[in-house]
Amino acid sequence: MVYDHNKIEAKWQHYWEQNQTFQTENSPKPEQEKYYVLDMFPYPSGQGLHVGHPEGYTATDIMARFKRMQGKNVLHPMGWDAFGLPAEQYALKTKHNPGSFTQQNIANFKRQIKSLGFSYDWSREVNTTDASYYKWTQWIFEKLYEKGLAYEDEIEVNWAPDLMGGTVVANEEVVNGKTERGGYPVYRKPMKQWVLKITAYADRLLDDLEDLDWPESIKQMQRNWIGRSTGARITFPVVDCQDTIDVFSTRADTLFGATYLVLAPENELVDRLTSSEQQAAVADYRKQIASKSDLERTDLNKDKTGVFIGSYATNPVNGKHLPIWISDYVLSSYGTGAVMAVPAHDQRDYDFAKKFALPIIPVIDGGNVEKEAYTGDGQHINSGFLNGLNRQKGLDKMMEWLQDHHAGKSQVNYKLRDWIFSRQRYWGEPIPVIHWDDGTTSLVPETELPLRLPQTDDLKPSGTGQSPLANLTEWVNVTDSQGRHGVRDTNTMPQWAGSSWYYLRYIDPHNDQMIADPAKLKYWLPVDLYVGGAEHAVLHLLYARFWHKFLYDLGVVPTKEPFQKLVNQGMILGTNHEKMSKSKGNVVNPDEIVAEYGADTLRLYEMFMGPLVESKPWSTEGLAGANRWIKRFWRLFIDDDNQMSEFLTTENDGNLTKIYHQTVQKVTNDLEKMRFNTAISQLMVFVNAVYKEQKLPTEYATGLVKLLSPITPHLCEELWQRLGNKNSIAYADWPSYDEQQTVADQIEIVVQVNGKVRAHLQVEPNIKNSELQELALANQHVKTAVTGKKIHKIVVVPSKIVNIVAS
RNA sequence: GCCGAGAUGGCGGAAUUGGCAGACGCGCUGGACUCAAAAUCCAGUGAUCAUUGCGAUCGUGCGGGUUCGACCCCCGCUCUCGGCACCA
């Protein structure tokens, strides 16, 4: 009988559900080793799954099934990151509540995921939009607030007036000066926002990367994002004034070369230090800057702009008077919002100095300041007591001098900014804060959590820059027991909030007393394997690490880091080698694949395409090939009359012994290293060998089905049952191999002459080198190759190669 | 511009403590089965030359180097992908 994927896949999916095969016991089992394998949970979009989703999910499912068969206690959950902008935009358009729309999408995602036969424990499903879930998201926020790590601040934010009737987006959501979603322009605007002090954890977030088994590229991206930079804070007194200007510099050694100072236009010192003659020009420049979008400030405008503010500062090291300018190439949000300009040795300062004809004084030998700034090393010149010293020695000496003269000290700065945590949206976790009329602010008491999102079908932009929640006056206005009136905070949390801790909730998903039972957390943490797309390299993964460390400090979680091993699956491209997208018309829908070929074929093909971490193009022929092989595998066991195949035999003539043990060894090692493509290739090699032999001893048949079962579970459950087994293959023992059986009695030795292969020799594995050498020289092909030549040297690598060097 | 990853047949890919380049699959060609086709099974398939048979030469983005021996290590390039992008 030909393999009927529809019937068999439905049968086993039903069986697993009925028997709760993959439900993980709720009480920890300290005597059994655990394995927590996690997928990045999806945002359930209206589009449903694309073939990229099942790639990562198949990889984790194989690992989950493999580890179960090796006797591990496996936690393998799935859930939904269901707050988010698309649902809100849809709701605004259609006058529906985003909740019902979201439920529909989740149902569709779940149907699709289930059709692929993944071994999730669905009893642990979480949904970030459930009040019983976001109660704890709000709880974490309150703890952050209590510890002073959540604060309100009037800060320059990325204001996108055209997005959702005006909203604030995080730095990470701004791409090339436009919003990541929708591509709307972004402007800088000071606004009151909730901010989380992630910078307080900058050092730990940086240093603890060391011990993680993550791709080096991701670690490097996080390091760059955090951007720790060690330098000096140098104080410049302002001439004829009590004020001082502090600057941050990593090149304090070039202080003698400073020829002017630049403040960020937004720096508050500007008001006080601008001379009356320059007032108009400065005001004009600042106005220009404020109306520029980020894009205009960076990409579109590489040309330096700026204005002299009419006052001077004193260089502490030589008393020179330096003009003070403002320019938008100095960022108000980094360092002190002011720099000392050393145009001879910094390209940005150089460009500015050239444009405004400011002096350029070289203080390090080398380079040519007529052409460009010199940033290399060299001996200091024009630098008083630093003359003759190189960069590092000069820096050390200058730091000493600055400390001694109270003109500066060492300082560490980070590119990492605090996390702007409020969004002017409806579809998110409400921030549980009340602003009282008397000017005080308080948290919603923990006993009153969750603070539920009020139901409404009529979402409207508030028009004030506040979220649509501002319209819901009944919800917004509160009166306490003393009759005091206040208003609720109308901000909601960003999508990153719910996804920053969901992996903790899976461990104890129905606990209504706490985030999770500490004993269970202790047993299951950290996550042993986390698989997802590289697009979350900095955002999600940095925020989750931050919250985890905070919870660690609170004593809630027992580990410093949440995810021990991280793997990024590569992208699946369209057949034209381009990224799949609707507009290119190269999107493959997994539903169609499952209907035509079955889930096992999709799983097998996606794992066979190439290494998990690489991007690779879809191939319709390749997919059909995977399906052909599944049927070929089936025919090893089941004949055309639906009987057990004549290949199956209880007699073992030993012809397949070596290759069987090799296969068990290779598949086991490859799965451990997640090299699924080569594991599958080895199984194909074995199947080819069985077809040659026309025989399959039962002991190898059962082993073979087990080896393949993590990859194509439906097929293998069916064959396992037909081989006479009563229980699911999911908990069958993983096959073992005998190392002795994997090596042959005879090994092949390559004989080279001058590095070129001239002959092959069949020899005993433990042959002596001298014997090997003799055999090689006696070979006819070798003799021909060395005829008329003098042998200089013979290199023998035991059990591998003989290389004869002759000329 | 800076940081990171990569480049292997017609295609996806395999092979690294430096030791037979191209496993496995796709595609293609031929054969068997069939009235025929599909499906299946078997064989061949890097290029060039030779071909009656053994075979020979070249070949892992490009140019050098180290080595008995290099896809692998070193130096210098080109291109592709990902990230960052006035962070002082």
PDB file of N, CA and C (backbone and C1' of nucleotides) in Angstrom, chain A residues 229 249-250 297 304 329 331 334 348 415 417 609 611 621 628 632 635 677 681 684 688 748 756 758 760 803, chain B residues 3-4 11-14 19-20 23-27 40-43 56-58 68-69 83-84 86-88:
ATOM      1  N   SER A 229      32.481  52.353  26.562  1.00  0.00           N
ATOM      2  CA  SER A 229      33.644  53.088  26.102  1.00  0.00           C
ATOM      3  C   SER A 229      34.259  53.824  27.284  1.00  0.00           C
ATOM      4  N   SER A 249      35.725  62.367  26.442  1.00  0.00           N
ATOM      5  CA  SER A 249      36.655  62.072  25.358  1.00  0.00           C
ATOM      6  C   SER A 249      37.430  60.803  25.644  1.00  0.00           C
ATOM      7  N   THR A 250      37.603  59.981  24.598  1.00  0.00           N
ATOM      8  CA  THR A 250      38.458  58.799  24.747  1.00  0.00           C
ATOM      9  C   THR A 250      39.890  59.145  24.371  1.00  0.00           C
ATOM     10  N   ARG A 297      18.729  64.293   9.804  1.00  0.00           N
ATOM     11  CA  ARG A 297      19.896  64.599  10.620  1.00  0.00           C
ATOM     12  C   ARG A 297      21.053  63.649  10.351  1.00  0.00           C
ATOM     13  N   LYS A 304      28.211  68.993   7.566  1.00  0.00           N
ATOM     14  CA  LYS A 304      28.141  69.520   8.939  1.00  0.00           C
ATOM     15  C   LYS A 304      27.499  70.915   8.955  1.00  0.00           C
ATOM     16  N   TYR A 329      25.851  67.458  15.092  1.00  0.00           N
ATOM     17  CA  TYR A 329      26.667  66.226  15.039  1.00  0.00           C
ATOM     18  C   TYR A 329      27.068  65.789  16.439  1.00  0.00           C
ATOM     19  N   LEU A 331      25.555  64.642  19.902  1.00  0.00           N
ATOM     20  CA  LEU A 331      24.290  64.101  20.383  1.00  0.00           C
ATOM     21  C   LEU A 331      24.069  64.504  21.833  1.00  0.00           C
ATOM     22  N   TYR A 334      24.275  61.381  24.488  1.00  0.00           N
ATOM     23  CA  TYR A 334      25.457  60.570  24.750  1.00  0.00           C
ATOM     24  C   TYR A 334      26.481  61.389  25.519  1.00  0.00           C
ATOM     25  N   ARG A 348      35.222  63.779  12.168  1.00  0.00           N
ATOM     26  CA  ARG A 348      34.010  64.598  12.274  1.00  0.00           C
ATOM     27  C   ARG A 348      34.379  66.037  12.607  1.00  0.00           C
ATOM     28  N   LYS A 415      26.759  53.343  24.832  1.00  0.00           N
ATOM     29  CA  LYS A 415      25.824  53.715  23.772  1.00  0.00           C
ATOM     30  C   LYS A 415      24.404  53.324  24.163  1.00  0.00           C
ATOM     31  N   ARG A 417      21.027  53.151  25.764  1.00  0.00           N
ATOM     32  CA  ARG A 417      20.193  54.153  26.440  1.00  0.00           C
ATOM     33  C   ARG A 417      19.175  53.437  27.304  1.00  0.00           C
ATOM     34  N   MET A 609      17.541  20.565   3.694  1.00  0.00           N
ATOM     35  CA  MET A 609      17.948  21.629   2.771  1.00  0.00           C
ATOM     36  C   MET A 609      19.384  22.096   2.964  1.00  0.00           C
ATOM     37  N   PRO A 611      22.396  23.437   6.416  1.00  0.00           N
ATOM     38  CA  PRO A 611      22.568  23.683   7.846  1.00  0.00           C
ATOM     39  C   PRO A 611      21.465  24.615   8.375  1.00  0.00           C
ATOM     40  N   GLU A 621      11.330  20.851  -6.395  1.00  0.00           N
ATOM     41  CA  GLU A 621      11.821  19.509  -6.736  1.00  0.00           C
ATOM     42  C   GLU A 621      12.441  18.825  -5.514  1.00  0.00           C
ATOM     43  N   ARG A 628       9.536  11.503  -1.950  1.00  0.00           N
ATOM     44  CA  ARG A 628       9.883  10.220  -2.581  1.00  0.00           C
ATOM     45  C   ARG A 628      10.667   9.343  -1.621  1.00  0.00           C
ATOM     46  N   ARG A 632       9.997   5.665  -0.141  1.00  0.00           N
ATOM     47  CA  ARG A 632      11.024   4.615  -0.292  1.00  0.00           C
ATOM     48  C   ARG A 632      11.301   3.962   1.052  1.00  0.00           C
ATOM     49  N   ARG A 635       8.466   1.662   1.971  1.00  0.00           N
ATOM     50  CA  ARG A 635       8.480   0.402   1.233  1.00  0.00           C
ATOM     51  C   ARG A 635       9.501  -0.602   1.759  1.00  0.00           C
ATOM     52  N   ASN A 677      20.934  17.980   8.503  1.00  0.00           N
ATOM     53  CA  ASN A 677      21.089  17.624   7.092  1.00  0.00           C
ATOM     54  C   ASN A 677      22.025  16.431   6.905  1.00  0.00           C
ATOM     55  N   SER A 681      21.257  12.563   5.650  1.00  0.00           N
ATOM     56  CA  SER A 681      22.046  12.000   4.577  1.00  0.00           C
ATOM     57  C   SER A 681      22.589  10.618   4.949  1.00  0.00           C
ATOM     58  N   MET A 684      19.919   8.102   4.615  1.00  0.00           N
ATOM     59  CA  MET A 684      19.726   7.775   3.194  1.00  0.00           C
ATOM     60  C   MET A 684      20.772   6.763   2.736  1.00  0.00           C
ATOM     61  N   ASN A 688      19.918   3.123   1.236  1.00  0.00           N
ATOM     62  CA  ASN A 688      20.470   2.655  -0.047  1.00  0.00           C
ATOM     63  C   ASN A 688      21.157   1.311   0.107  1.00  0.00           C
ATOM     64  N   GLU A 748      41.497   1.565   3.911  1.00  0.00           N
ATOM     65  CA  GLU A 748      42.082   1.983   2.653  1.00  0.00           C
ATOM     66  C   GLU A 748      43.095   3.095   2.901  1.00  0.00           C
ATOM     67  N   LYS A 756      50.088  13.913  -5.155  1.00  0.00           N
ATOM     68  CA  LYS A 756      49.025  13.489  -6.055  1.00  0.00           C
ATOM     69  C   LYS A 756      48.697  12.024  -5.835  1.00  0.00           C
ATOM     70  N   ARG A 758      48.123   8.385  -6.371  1.00  0.00           N
ATOM     71  CA  ARG A 758      48.533   7.454  -7.426  1.00  0.00           C
ATOM     72  C   ARG A 758      48.008   6.053  -7.201  1.00  0.00           C
ATOM     73  N   HIS A 760      45.645   3.231  -4.247  1.00  0.00           N
ATOM     74  CA  HIS A 760      44.939   2.943  -3.003  1.00  0.00           C
ATOM     75  C   HIS A 760      45.369   1.577  -2.538  1.00  0.00           C
ATOM     76  N   ASN A 803      52.859   9.562   1.510  1.00  0.00           N
ATOM     77  CA  ASN A 803      53.204  10.518   0.459  1.00  0.00           C
ATOM     78  C   ASN A 803      54.686  10.395   0.139  1.00  0.00           C
TER      79      ASN A 803
ATOM     80  P     C B   3      36.713  47.011  11.359  1.00  0.00           P
ATOM     81  O5'   C B   3      35.537  46.189  12.044  1.00  0.00           O
ATOM     82  C5'   C B   3      35.365  46.210  13.463  1.00  0.00           C
ATOM     83  C4'   C B   3      34.111  45.455  13.830  1.00  0.00           C
ATOM     84  C3'   C B   3      34.010  44.042  13.283  1.00  0.00           C
ATOM     85  O3'   C B   3      34.777  43.108  14.022  1.00  0.00           O
ATOM     86  C1'   C B   3      31.958  45.144  12.941  1.00  0.00           C
ATOM     87  P     G B   4      35.413  41.821  13.232  1.00  0.00           P
ATOM     88  O5'   G B   4      34.128  40.942  12.910  1.00  0.00           O
ATOM     89  C5'   G B   4      33.418  40.311  13.971  1.00  0.00           C
ATOM     90  C4'   G B   4      32.149  39.692  13.447  1.00  0.00           C
ATOM     91  C3'   G B   4      32.313  38.631  12.379  1.00  0.00           C
ATOM     92  O3'   G B   4      32.696  37.384  12.909  1.00  0.00           O
ATOM     93  C1'   G B   4      30.558  40.084  11.782  1.00  0.00           C
ATOM     94  P     C B  11      25.441  25.866 -10.498  1.00  0.00           P
ATOM     95  O5'   C B  11      24.091  25.447  -9.771  1.00  0.00           O
ATOM     96  C5'   C B  11      22.955  26.297  -9.769  1.00  0.00           C
ATOM     97  C4'   C B  11      21.884  25.687  -8.904  1.00  0.00           C
ATOM     98  C3'   C B  11      22.289  25.419  -7.459  1.00  0.00           C
ATOM     99  O3'   C B  11      22.244  26.577  -6.663  1.00  0.00           O
ATOM    100  C1'   C B  11      21.203  23.513  -8.322  1.00  0.00           C
ATOM    101  P     G B  12      23.185  26.664  -5.377  1.00  0.00           P
ATOM    102  O5'   G B  12      22.469  25.700  -4.334  1.00  0.00           O
ATOM    103  C5'   G B  12      21.163  26.033  -3.846  1.00  0.00           C
ATOM    104  C4'   G B  12      20.745  25.008  -2.824  1.00  0.00           C
ATOM    105  C3'   G B  12      21.753  24.750  -1.717  1.00  0.00           C
ATOM    106  O3'   G B  12      21.723  25.765  -0.740  1.00  0.00           O
ATOM    107  C1'   G B  12      20.897  22.693  -2.512  1.00  0.00           C
ATOM    108  P     G B  13      23.018  26.058   0.113  1.00  0.00           P
ATOM    109  O5'   G B  13      23.112  24.727   0.967  1.00  0.00           O
ATOM    110  C5'   G B  13      24.332  24.234   1.488  1.00  0.00           C
ATOM    111  C4'   G B  13      24.242  22.738   1.576  1.00  0.00           C
ATOM    112  C3'   G B  13      25.492  22.045   2.071  1.00  0.00           C
ATOM    113  O3'   G B  13      25.399  21.830   3.464  1.00  0.00           O
ATOM    114  C1'   G B  13      24.875  21.154  -0.034  1.00  0.00           C
ATOM    115  P     A B  14      26.675  21.756   4.325  1.00  0.00           P
ATOM    116  O5'   A B  14      27.364  20.411   3.819  1.00  0.00           O
ATOM    117  C5'   A B  14      27.006  19.214   4.391  1.00  0.00           C
ATOM    118  C4'   A B  14      27.828  18.065   3.895  1.00  0.00           C
ATOM    119  C3'   A B  14      29.251  17.988   4.411  1.00  0.00           C
ATOM    120  O3'   A B  14      29.268  17.553   5.746  1.00  0.00           O
ATOM    121  C1'   A B  14      29.175  17.337   2.149  1.00  0.00           C
ATOM    122  P     G B  19      42.917  17.223   7.167  1.00  0.00           P
ATOM    123  O5'   G B  19      43.459  16.230   6.050  1.00  0.00           O
ATOM    124  C5'   G B  19      43.418  16.631   4.684  1.00  0.00           C
ATOM    125  C4'   G B  19      43.886  15.488   3.826  1.00  0.00           C
ATOM    126  C3'   G B  19      43.286  14.148   4.196  1.00  0.00           C
ATOM    127  O3'   G B  19      43.134  13.397   3.004  1.00  0.00           O
ATOM    128  C1'   G B  19      45.648  14.067   4.449  1.00  0.00           C
ATOM    129  P     C B  20      41.808  13.559   2.129  1.00  0.00           P
ATOM    130  O5'   C B  20      42.166  12.517   0.988  1.00  0.00           O
ATOM    131  C5'   C B  20      43.223  12.788   0.076  1.00  0.00           C
ATOM    132  C4'   C B  20      42.818  12.273  -1.276  1.00  0.00           C
ATOM    133  C3'   C B  20      41.525  12.880  -1.831  1.00  0.00           C
ATOM    134  O3'   C B  20      41.646  13.020  -3.237  1.00  0.00           O
ATOM    135  C1'   C B  20      41.283  10.563  -1.658  1.00  0.00           C
ATOM    136  P     A B  23      29.532  13.013  -4.414  1.00  0.00           P
ATOM    137  O5'   A B  23      29.026  12.012  -3.271  1.00  0.00           O
ATOM    138  C5'   A B  23      29.942  11.131  -2.628  1.00  0.00           C
ATOM    139  C4'   A B  23      29.559  10.948  -1.182  1.00  0.00           C
ATOM    140  C3'   A B  23      28.062  10.771  -0.927  1.00  0.00           C
ATOM    141  O3'   A B  23      27.658   9.431  -1.125  1.00  0.00           O
ATOM    142  C1'   A B  23      28.933  12.362   0.568  1.00  0.00           C
ATOM    143  P     C B  24      26.484   9.039  -2.077  1.00  0.00           P
ATOM    144  O5'   C B  24      25.260   9.853  -1.433  1.00  0.00           O
ATOM    145  C5'   C B  24      24.684   9.430  -0.210  1.00  0.00           C
ATOM    146  C4'   C B  24      23.664  10.444   0.265  1.00  0.00           C
ATOM    147  C3'   C B  24      22.677  10.906  -0.811  1.00  0.00           C
ATOM    148  O3'   C B  24      21.634   9.972  -1.003  1.00  0.00           O
ATOM    149  C1'   C B  24      23.512  12.791   0.318  1.00  0.00           C
ATOM    150  P     G B  25      20.985   9.781  -2.434  1.00  0.00           P
ATOM    151  O5'   G B  25      20.209  11.150  -2.629  1.00  0.00           O
ATOM    152  C5'   G B  25      19.059  11.447  -1.835  1.00  0.00           C
ATOM    153  C4'   G B  25      18.659  12.886  -2.015  1.00  0.00           C
ATOM    154  C3'   G B  25      18.273  13.318  -3.415  1.00  0.00           C
ATOM    155  O3'   G B  25      16.979  12.890  -3.766  1.00  0.00           O
ATOM    156  C1'   G B  25      19.652  14.958  -2.448  1.00  0.00           C
ATOM    157  P     C B  26      16.604  12.661  -5.266  1.00  0.00           P
ATOM    158  O5'   C B  26      16.609  14.131  -5.871  1.00  0.00           O
ATOM    159  C5'   C B  26      15.615  15.083  -5.470  1.00  0.00           C
ATOM    160  C4'   C B  26      15.897  16.411  -6.114  1.00  0.00           C
ATOM    161  C3'   C B  26      15.903  16.412  -7.640  1.00  0.00           C
ATOM    162  O3'   C B  26      14.599  16.422  -8.166  1.00  0.00           O
ATOM    163  C1'   C B  26      17.743  17.654  -6.843  1.00  0.00           C
ATOM    164  P     G B  27      14.294  15.587  -9.496  1.00  0.00           P
ATOM    165  O5'   G B  27      15.182  16.329 -10.588  1.00  0.00           O
ATOM    166  C5'   G B  27      14.857  17.664 -11.000  1.00  0.00           C
ATOM    167  C4'   G B  27      15.939  18.190 -11.909  1.00  0.00           C
ATOM    168  C3'   G B  27      16.235  17.331 -13.133  1.00  0.00           C
ATOM    169  O3'   G B  27      15.333  17.603 -14.186  1.00  0.00           O
ATOM    170  C1'   G B  27      18.260  17.904 -12.064  1.00  0.00           C
ATOM    171  P     U B  40       8.944   7.093  -7.827  1.00  0.00           P
ATOM    172  O5'   U B  40       9.317   5.553  -7.802  1.00  0.00           O
ATOM    173  C5'   U B  40       8.817   4.712  -6.764  1.00  0.00           C
ATOM    174  C4'   U B  40       9.118   3.281  -7.088  1.00  0.00           C
ATOM    175  C3'   U B  40      10.595   2.946  -7.240  1.00  0.00           C
ATOM    176  O3'   U B  40      11.196   2.719  -5.986  1.00  0.00           O
ATOM    177  C1'   U B  40       9.391   2.014  -9.045  1.00  0.00           C
ATOM    178  P     C B  41      12.697   3.145  -5.726  1.00  0.00           P
ATOM    179  O5'   C B  41      13.509   1.990  -6.463  1.00  0.00           O
ATOM    180  C5'   C B  41      13.450   0.651  -5.973  1.00  0.00           C
ATOM    181  C4'   C B  41      14.114  -0.262  -6.960  1.00  0.00           C
ATOM    182  C3'   C B  41      15.513   0.153  -7.393  1.00  0.00           C
ATOM    183  O3'   C B  41      16.491  -0.228  -6.450  1.00  0.00           O
ATOM    184  C1'   C B  41      14.259  -0.403  -9.302  1.00  0.00           C
ATOM    185  P     C B  42      17.812   0.645  -6.286  1.00  0.00           P
ATOM    186  O5'   C B  42      18.610   0.289  -7.624  1.00  0.00           O
ATOM    187  C5'   C B  42      19.105  -1.033  -7.830  1.00  0.00           C
ATOM    188  C4'   C B  42      19.737  -1.130  -9.196  1.00  0.00           C
ATOM    189  C3'   C B  42      20.812  -0.098  -9.503  1.00  0.00           C
ATOM    190  O3'   C B  42      22.052  -0.423  -8.913  1.00  0.00           O
ATOM    191  C1'   C B  42      19.357  -0.261 -11.347  1.00  0.00           C
ATOM    192  P     A B  43      23.076   0.732  -8.516  1.00  0.00           P
ATOM    193  O5'   A B  43      23.606   1.241  -9.938  1.00  0.00           O
ATOM    194  C5'   A B  43      24.445   0.408 -10.710  1.00  0.00           C
ATOM    195  C4'   A B  43      24.699   1.032 -12.058  1.00  0.00           C
ATOM    196  C3'   A B  43      25.343   2.420 -12.027  1.00  0.00           C
ATOM    197  O3'   A B  43      26.737   2.372 -11.798  1.00  0.00           O
ATOM    198  C1'   A B  43      23.568   2.408 -13.582  1.00  0.00           C
ATOM    199  P     A B  56      46.905   8.579 -14.321  1.00  0.00           P
ATOM    200  O5'   A B  56      47.056   9.817 -15.321  1.00  0.00           O
ATOM    201  C5'   A B  56      48.215   9.934 -16.140  1.00  0.00           C
ATOM    202  C4'   A B  56      48.070  11.119 -17.052  1.00  0.00           C
ATOM    203  C3'   A B  56      47.804  12.447 -16.337  1.00  0.00           C
ATOM    204  O3'   A B  56      48.988  13.044 -15.874  1.00  0.00           O
ATOM    205  C1'   A B  56      46.297  12.192 -18.142  1.00  0.00           C
ATOM    206  P     U B  57      48.946  13.914 -14.542  1.00  0.00           P
ATOM    207  O5'   U B  57      48.252  15.246 -15.054  1.00  0.00           O
ATOM    208  C5'   U B  57      48.953  16.128 -15.932  1.00  0.00           C
ATOM    209  C4'   U B  57      48.020  17.181 -16.468  1.00  0.00           C
ATOM    210  C3'   U B  57      47.352  18.050 -15.422  1.00  0.00           C
ATOM    211  O3'   U B  57      48.188  19.089 -14.948  1.00  0.00           O
ATOM    212  C1'   U B  57      45.737  17.348 -16.993  1.00  0.00           C
ATOM    213  P     C B  58      47.984  19.609 -13.460  1.00  0.00           P
ATOM    214  O5'   C B  58      46.626  20.429 -13.563  1.00  0.00           O
ATOM    215  C5'   C B  58      46.557  21.630 -14.322  1.00  0.00           C
ATOM    216  C4'   C B  58      45.132  22.081 -14.475  1.00  0.00           C
ATOM    217  C3'   C B  58      44.386  22.414 -13.188  1.00  0.00           C
ATOM    218  O3'   C B  58      44.714  23.680 -12.678  1.00  0.00           O
ATOM    219  C1'   C B  58      42.992  21.122 -14.596  1.00  0.00           C
ATOM    220  P     C B  68      58.185  20.662   3.788  1.00  0.00           P
ATOM    221  O5'   C B  68      57.409  19.705   2.782  1.00  0.00           O
ATOM    222  C5'   C B  68      58.088  19.152   1.656  1.00  0.00           C
ATOM    223  C4'   C B  68      57.209  18.100   1.017  1.00  0.00           C
ATOM    224  C3'   C B  68      55.780  18.545   0.759  1.00  0.00           C
ATOM    225  O3'   C B  68      55.669  19.247  -0.451  1.00  0.00           O
ATOM    226  C1'   C B  68      55.769  16.428   1.817  1.00  0.00           C
ATOM    227  P     G B  69      54.759  20.524  -0.530  1.00  0.00           P
ATOM    228  O5'   G B  69      53.306  19.942  -0.269  1.00  0.00           O
ATOM    229  C5'   G B  69      52.675  19.149  -1.287  1.00  0.00           C
ATOM    230  C4'   G B  69      51.401  18.565  -0.779  1.00  0.00           C
ATOM    231  C3'   G B  69      50.384  19.568  -0.264  1.00  0.00           C
ATOM    232  O3'   G B  69      49.644  20.120  -1.336  1.00  0.00           O
ATOM    233  C1'   G B  69      50.575  17.788   1.276  1.00  0.00           C
ATOM    234  P     G B  83      19.993  43.402   8.896  1.00  0.00           P
ATOM    235  O5'   G B  83      21.000  43.868  10.022  1.00  0.00           O
ATOM    236  C5'   G B  83      20.885  43.373  11.345  1.00  0.00           C
ATOM    237  C4'   G B  83      22.090  43.788  12.151  1.00  0.00           C
ATOM    238  C3'   G B  83      22.274  45.288  12.328  1.00  0.00           C
ATOM    239  O3'   G B  83      21.420  45.821  13.314  1.00  0.00           O
ATOM    240  C1'   G B  83      24.341  44.311  11.778  1.00  0.00           C
ATOM    241  P     C B  84      20.869  47.323  13.127  1.00  0.00           P
ATOM    242  O5'   C B  84      22.172  48.190  13.438  1.00  0.00           O
ATOM    243  C5'   C B  84      22.747  48.180  14.742  1.00  0.00           C
ATOM    244  C4'   C B  84      24.059  48.912  14.729  1.00  0.00           C
ATOM    245  C3'   C B  84      24.003  50.363  14.276  1.00  0.00           C
ATOM    246  O3'   C B  84      23.505  51.229  15.271  1.00  0.00           O
ATOM    247  C1'   C B  84      25.818  49.307  13.230  1.00  0.00           C
ATOM    248  P     C B  86      24.808  58.105  13.364  1.00  0.00           P
ATOM    249  O5'   C B  86      25.834  58.811  14.395  1.00  0.00           O
ATOM    250  C5'   C B  86      27.094  58.214  14.553  1.00  0.00           C
ATOM    251  C4'   C B  86      28.174  59.222  14.164  1.00  0.00           C
ATOM    252  C3'   C B  86      28.574  60.092  15.337  1.00  0.00           C
ATOM    253  O3'   C B  86      29.956  60.083  15.483  1.00  0.00           O
ATOM    254  C1'   C B  86      28.143  61.387  13.387  1.00  0.00           C
ATOM    255  P     C B  87      30.663  58.731  16.093  1.00  0.00           P
ATOM    256  O5'   C B  87      29.996  58.541  17.525  1.00  0.00           O
ATOM    257  C5'   C B  87      30.336  59.427  18.579  1.00  0.00           C
ATOM    258  C4'   C B  87      30.078  58.745  19.897  1.00  0.00           C
ATOM    259  C3'   C B  87      30.589  57.301  19.966  1.00  0.00           C
ATOM    260  O3'   C B  87      31.136  57.084  21.239  1.00  0.00           O
ATOM    261  C1'   C B  87      28.248  57.353  20.354  1.00  0.00           C
ATOM    262  P     A B  88      32.641  56.551  21.278  1.00  0.00           P
ATOM    263  O5'   A B  88      33.496  57.829  20.878  1.00  0.00           O
ATOM    264  C5'   A B  88      34.043  58.605  21.853  1.00  0.00           C
ATOM    265  C4'   A B  88      34.534  59.885  21.264  1.00  0.00           C
ATOM    266  C3'   A B  88      34.812  60.944  22.331  1.00  0.00           C
ATOM    267  O3'   A B  88      36.112  60.829  22.864  1.00  0.00           O
ATOM    268  C1'   A B  88      33.457  61.877  20.651  1.00  0.00           C
TER     269        A B  88
END
